[in-house]
Tab-separated table of C-alpha atoms in Angstrom:
chain	number	residue	atom	x	y	z
P	149	MET	CA	27.426	1.829	-88.332
P	150	ILE	CA	28.670	5.192	-89.488
P	151	ASP	CA	26.700	6.796	-86.929
P	152	ILE	CA	28.225	4.941	-84.127
P	153	LEU	CA	31.660	5.398	-85.475
P	154	ILE	CA	31.098	9.251	-85.534
P	155	ILE	CA	30.151	9.001	-81.937
P	156	VAL	CA	33.129	7.008	-81.084
P	157	ILE	CA	35.538	9.295	-82.858
P	158	GLY	CA	33.963	12.078	-81.370
P	159	TYR	CA	34.743	10.815	-77.883
P	160	LEU	CA	38.239	9.849	-78.663
P	161	LEU	CA	38.799	13.547	-80.443
P	162	GLY	CA	37.538	15.165	-77.282
P	163	GLY	CA	40.049	13.347	-75.378
P	164	ILE	CA	42.726	15.040	-77.156
P	165	SER	CA	43.085	17.827	-74.793
P	166	THR	CA	44.538	20.829	-76.239
P	167	GLY	CA	45.676	22.627	-73.380
P	168	TYR	CA	47.334	19.393	-71.743
P	169	TYR	CA	49.404	18.731	-74.861
P	170	LEU	CA	50.293	22.417	-75.284
P	171	VAL	CA	51.676	22.748	-71.984
P	172	LEU	CA	53.576	19.227	-71.950
P	173	LEU	CA	55.164	20.535	-75.345
P	174	LEU	CA	56.027	23.969	-74.381
P	175	CYS	CA	56.910	23.115	-70.622
P	176	ARG	CA	57.356	19.767	-70.152
P	177	HIS	CA	54.702	19.825	-67.319
P	178	ASP	CA	51.228	18.755	-66.361
P	179	VAL	CA	48.861	21.364	-66.791
P	180	ARG	CA	46.379	19.324	-64.295
P	181	ASN	CA	49.328	19.954	-61.381
P	182	TYR	CA	48.524	23.749	-61.573
P	183	GLY	CA	45.368	26.228	-60.573
P	184	SER	CA	42.176	24.418	-61.055
P	185	GLY	CA	43.615	21.224	-62.171
P	186	ALA	CA	41.671	21.191	-65.334
P	187	THR	CA	43.133	21.421	-69.025
P	188	GLY	CA	41.151	24.171	-70.172
P	189	ALA	CA	41.881	27.469	-71.564
P	190	THR	CA	41.701	29.445	-68.242
P	191	ASN	CA	44.168	27.001	-66.466
P	192	VAL	CA	46.548	26.907	-69.461
P	193	GLY	CA	46.412	30.763	-69.721
P	194	ARG	CA	47.628	30.519	-65.880
P	195	ILE	CA	50.965	28.893	-67.149
P	196	LEU	CA	51.480	30.058	-70.664
P	197	GLY	CA	49.796	33.316	-70.710
P	198	THR	CA	47.189	35.036	-73.337
P	199	LYS	CA	48.676	32.956	-76.302
P	200	GLY	CA	48.380	29.501	-74.462
P	201	PHE	CA	44.761	30.648	-73.567
P	202	LEU	CA	44.039	31.605	-77.137
P	203	LEU	CA	45.477	28.466	-78.644
P	204	THR	CA	43.741	26.342	-76.162
P	205	PHE	CA	40.159	28.155	-76.577
P	206	LEU	CA	40.584	27.835	-80.194
P	207	GLY	CA	41.453	24.141	-80.130
P	208	ASP	CA	38.758	23.224	-77.789
P	209	VAL	CA	35.983	25.248	-79.843
P	210	PHE	CA	37.321	23.471	-82.883
P	211	LYS	CA	36.982	20.048	-81.450
P	212	GLY	CA	33.542	20.538	-80.464
P	213	PHE	CA	32.706	22.158	-84.022
P	214	LEU	CA	34.363	19.354	-86.106
P	215	ILE	CA	32.748	16.226	-85.528
P	216	PRO	CA	29.192	17.468	-85.663
P	217	ALA	CA	30.217	19.275	-88.611
P	218	ILE	CA	31.199	16.010	-90.305
P	219	ALA	CA	28.056	14.383	-88.979
P	220	ILE	CA	25.819	17.095	-90.718
P	221	TYR	CA	28.151	16.927	-93.828
P	222	LEU	CA	27.571	13.195	-94.254
P	223	LYS	CA	23.821	13.782	-93.804
P	224	LEU	CA	23.416	11.524	-90.430
P	225	SER	CA	20.308	12.067	-88.299
P	226	ASP	CA	19.703	14.846	-85.990
P	227	LEU	CA	20.046	12.440	-83.352
P	228	THR	CA	23.514	11.309	-84.480
P	229	VAL	CA	24.665	15.025	-84.664
P	230	VAL	CA	23.672	15.650	-81.116
P	231	LEU	CA	25.179	12.478	-79.476
P	232	SER	CA	28.551	13.643	-81.523
P	233	VAL	CA	28.586	16.641	-79.560
P	234	ILE	CA	27.845	14.848	-76.340
P	235	ALA	CA	30.610	12.441	-77.360
P	236	VAL	CA	33.164	15.327	-77.740
P	237	VAL	CA	32.313	17.158	-74.488
P	238	ALA	CA	32.312	13.564	-72.464
P	239	GLY	CA	35.694	13.076	-74.223
P	240	HIS	CA	37.012	16.386	-73.355
P	241	ILE	CA	35.874	16.049	-69.500
P	242	TRP	CA	36.966	12.492	-69.245
P	243	PRO	CA	39.459	11.632	-71.626
P	244	LEU	CA	40.861	7.746	-71.777
P	245	GLN	CA	44.342	8.235	-72.334
P	246	LEU	CA	44.436	11.153	-69.443
P	247	GLY	CA	42.812	8.899	-66.716
P	248	PHE	CA	39.298	10.611	-67.031
P	249	ARG	CA	40.583	13.972	-65.804
P	250	GLY	CA	40.281	16.493	-68.385
P	251	GLY	CA	38.715	20.141	-68.796
P	252	LYS	CA	35.561	21.254	-67.829
P	253	GLY	CA	33.887	21.203	-71.435
P	254	VAL	CA	32.130	24.527	-71.843
P	255	VAL	CA	34.192	25.835	-74.614
P	256	THR	CA	33.906	22.268	-76.466
P	257	ALA	CA	30.152	22.201	-75.798
P	258	PHE	CA	29.964	25.705	-77.235
P	259	GLY	CA	31.830	24.809	-80.372
P	260	GLY	CA	29.162	21.898	-80.753
P	261	ILE	CA	26.233	24.141	-80.296
P	262	VAL	CA	27.565	26.721	-82.950
P	263	VAL	CA	27.077	23.706	-85.464
P	264	ILE	CA	23.933	22.364	-84.296
P	265	ASN	CA	22.172	25.628	-83.701
P	266	PRO	CA	24.185	28.710	-84.554
P	267	SER	CA	21.188	31.038	-83.213
P	268	LEU	CA	21.178	29.477	-79.870
P	269	ALA	CA	24.804	29.733	-79.499
P	270	LEU	CA	24.726	33.559	-80.468
P	271	VAL	CA	22.084	34.069	-77.583
P	272	LEU	CA	23.794	31.883	-75.141
P	273	PHE	CA	27.081	33.921	-75.740
P	274	ALA	CA	25.386	37.070	-75.493
P	275	ILE	CA	23.361	36.258	-72.215
P	276	THR	CA	26.836	34.923	-70.955
P	277	ILE	CA	28.317	38.467	-71.546
P	278	GLY	CA	25.375	40.137	-70.019
P	279	LEU	CA	25.675	38.032	-67.086
P	280	PHE	CA	29.433	38.522	-66.754
P	281	ALA	CA	28.794	42.325	-66.990
P	282	LEU	CA	26.123	42.133	-63.835
P	283	THR	CA	28.037	39.800	-61.724
P	284	ARG	CA	31.772	40.443	-62.668
P	285	LYS	CA	32.383	36.852	-62.236
P	286	PHE	CA	33.158	34.517	-65.116
P	287	THR	CA	32.437	31.039	-63.340
P	288	LEU	CA	29.320	32.255	-61.884
P	289	SER	CA	27.975	33.883	-65.152
P	290	GLY	CA	28.814	30.273	-66.952
P	291	LEU	CA	27.177	28.258	-64.536
P	292	LEU	CA	24.014	30.513	-64.521
P	293	ILE	CA	23.879	30.125	-68.584
P	294	ILE	CA	24.611	26.184	-68.234
P	295	LEU	CA	21.442	26.038	-65.712
P	296	ALA	CA	19.527	28.360	-68.318
P	297	SER	CA	20.600	26.585	-71.571
P	298	PRO	CA	17.942	23.912	-71.634
P	299	ILE	CA	15.223	26.275	-71.032
P	300	ILE	CA	16.525	28.523	-74.020
P	301	ALA	CA	16.916	25.615	-76.246
P	302	PHE	CA	13.442	24.620	-75.507
P	303	LEU	CA	12.237	28.244	-76.524
P	304	MET	CA	14.471	28.439	-79.636
P	305	SER	CA	15.105	24.922	-81.124
P	306	PRO	CA	12.982	23.188	-83.625
P	307	SER	CA	14.240	19.670	-82.772
P	308	ALA	CA	13.423	17.961	-79.591
P	309	ASN	CA	16.758	15.847	-79.935
P	310	GLN	CA	18.628	19.226	-79.598
P	311	VAL	CA	16.598	20.380	-76.454
P	312	ILE	CA	17.261	16.827	-74.915
P	313	GLY	CA	20.890	16.906	-75.947
P	314	ILE	CA	21.283	20.576	-74.550
P	315	LEU	CA	19.815	19.178	-71.302
P	316	ILE	CA	22.351	16.208	-71.251
P	317	LEU	CA	25.058	18.684	-71.981
P	318	ALA	CA	23.996	20.885	-69.090
P	319	ILE	CA	23.937	17.991	-66.669
P	320	ILE	CA	27.529	16.878	-67.809
P	321	LEU	CA	28.979	20.409	-67.398
P	322	LEU	CA	27.364	20.737	-64.032
P	323	ILE	CA	28.950	17.543	-63.032
P	324	ALA	CA	32.384	18.929	-64.274
P	325	HIS	CA	31.785	21.988	-62.242
P	326	ARG	CA	30.646	20.434	-59.149
P	327	GLY	CA	34.076	21.748	-57.361
P	328	ASN	CA	33.018	25.436	-58.629
P	329	ILE	CA	29.691	25.211	-57.474
P	330	ALA	CA	30.715	23.963	-54.045
P	331	MET	CA	32.809	26.928	-53.961
P	332	ILE	CA	30.154	29.295	-54.898
P	333	LEU	CA	27.840	27.793	-52.289
P	334	LYS	CA	30.586	28.022	-49.798
P	335	GLU	CA	31.093	31.721	-50.462
P	336	VAL	CA	27.483	32.688	-50.646
P	337	SER	CA	26.946	30.889	-46.976
P	338	ARG	CA	29.717	32.786	-45.352
P	339	ARG	CA	27.605	35.899	-46.100
């Protein structure tokens, strides 16, 4: 029963959109009406600047970190820990109280991966930085690492549940980024 409760709480916590409430509190605006239409740090940064970006980034990482950390502290199963990360990310992307229109979930997913497999999180972060240095495009670098993450997890993780969880996270994140993917494909087809 506690396992199901942790997963449900994870989804609900994920739905507390740091960026949405920060912009609402400081500007009385819906951040989803600006820029990319997402509630994440990048879009909040367009409205509130660097401080807004950082506060949203930290809030979203913390969200992804907190629930699986609690699940581990409670000595819940590896499967429950992984499902709790997926629940938080799903809540962030599709928050119930915001009409299922939230952020893109990358930072929240990263916060969860830091808890379930810190070494994997470090490798994914390092590769993302390397890809950004090569491409100079943050979105493209992020999408490439999302695509590669299940393979990297397979090579690094001792847990089948973690590998399957990372694969599910990658699919969810790609769905959340379908607009970005379409834009990149359109840009490539013009060349």
